Coordinates of C-alpha atoms in Angstrom, one line a residue:
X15 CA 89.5 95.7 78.1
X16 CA 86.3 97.5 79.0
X17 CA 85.4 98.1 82.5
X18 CA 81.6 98.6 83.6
X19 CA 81.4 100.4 87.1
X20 CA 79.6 102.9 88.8
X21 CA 83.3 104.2 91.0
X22 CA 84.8 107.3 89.8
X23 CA 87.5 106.7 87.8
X24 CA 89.8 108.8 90.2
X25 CA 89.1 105.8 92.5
X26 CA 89.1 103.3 89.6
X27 CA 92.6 104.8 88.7
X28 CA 93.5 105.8 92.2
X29 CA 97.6 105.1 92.7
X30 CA 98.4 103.4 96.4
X31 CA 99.0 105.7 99.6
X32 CA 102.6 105.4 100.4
X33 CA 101.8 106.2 103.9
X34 CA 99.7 103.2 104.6
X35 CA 101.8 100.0 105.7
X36 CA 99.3 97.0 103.8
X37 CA 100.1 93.3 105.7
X38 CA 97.9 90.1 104.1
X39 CA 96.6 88.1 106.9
X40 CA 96.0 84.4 106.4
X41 CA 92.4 82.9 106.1
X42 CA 91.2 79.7 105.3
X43 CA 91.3 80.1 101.4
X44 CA 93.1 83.2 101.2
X45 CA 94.2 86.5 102.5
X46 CA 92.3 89.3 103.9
X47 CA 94.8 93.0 102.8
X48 CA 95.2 95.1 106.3
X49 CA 96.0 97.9 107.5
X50 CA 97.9 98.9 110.8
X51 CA 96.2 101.3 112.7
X52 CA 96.2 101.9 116.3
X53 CA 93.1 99.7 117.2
X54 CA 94.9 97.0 115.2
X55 CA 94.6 95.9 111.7
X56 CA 91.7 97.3 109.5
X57 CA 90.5 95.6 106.7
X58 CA 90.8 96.8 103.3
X59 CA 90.5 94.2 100.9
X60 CA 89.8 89.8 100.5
X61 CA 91.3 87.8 98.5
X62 CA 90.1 84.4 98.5
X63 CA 89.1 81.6 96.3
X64 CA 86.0 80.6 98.2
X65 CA 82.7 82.7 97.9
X66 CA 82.0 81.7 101.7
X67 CA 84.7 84.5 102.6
X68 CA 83.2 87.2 100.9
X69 CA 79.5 86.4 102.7
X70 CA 81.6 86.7 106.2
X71 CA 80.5 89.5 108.1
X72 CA 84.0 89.5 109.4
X73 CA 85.7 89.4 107.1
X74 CA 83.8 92.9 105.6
X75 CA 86.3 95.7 104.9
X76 CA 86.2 98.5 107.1
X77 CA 86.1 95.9 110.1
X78 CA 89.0 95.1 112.3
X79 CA 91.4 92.1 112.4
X80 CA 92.7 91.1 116.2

């Protein structure tokens, strides 16, 4: 497999924090990966099937769940 990116691969090949507890949240053709923090859940990652998700400004990782 050959991978084109412009990441690092220390981010590429990062291994998962232990620390962080990740929950999947429901959306309409998916999940969006959170985080709990104390604001609530942060997003970190979507996985979805429709490409309507991924143009959602709410959905945007870095942005938080309620």
């Amino acid at each position: 497999m050959i991978l084109y990116t412009i990441v690092d691969l220390q981010e590429v090949f990062a291994q998962p924090r232990e620390d962080l507890q990740t929950e999947f949240q429901p959306i309409g053709h998916g999940y969006l990966e959170t985080v709990r923090e104390e604001n609530g859940h942060r997003i970190t990652r979507i996985i979805s099937t429709d490409p309507a998700d991924y143009l959602n400004p709410g959905y945007a990782p870095g942005q938080f769940w309620s």
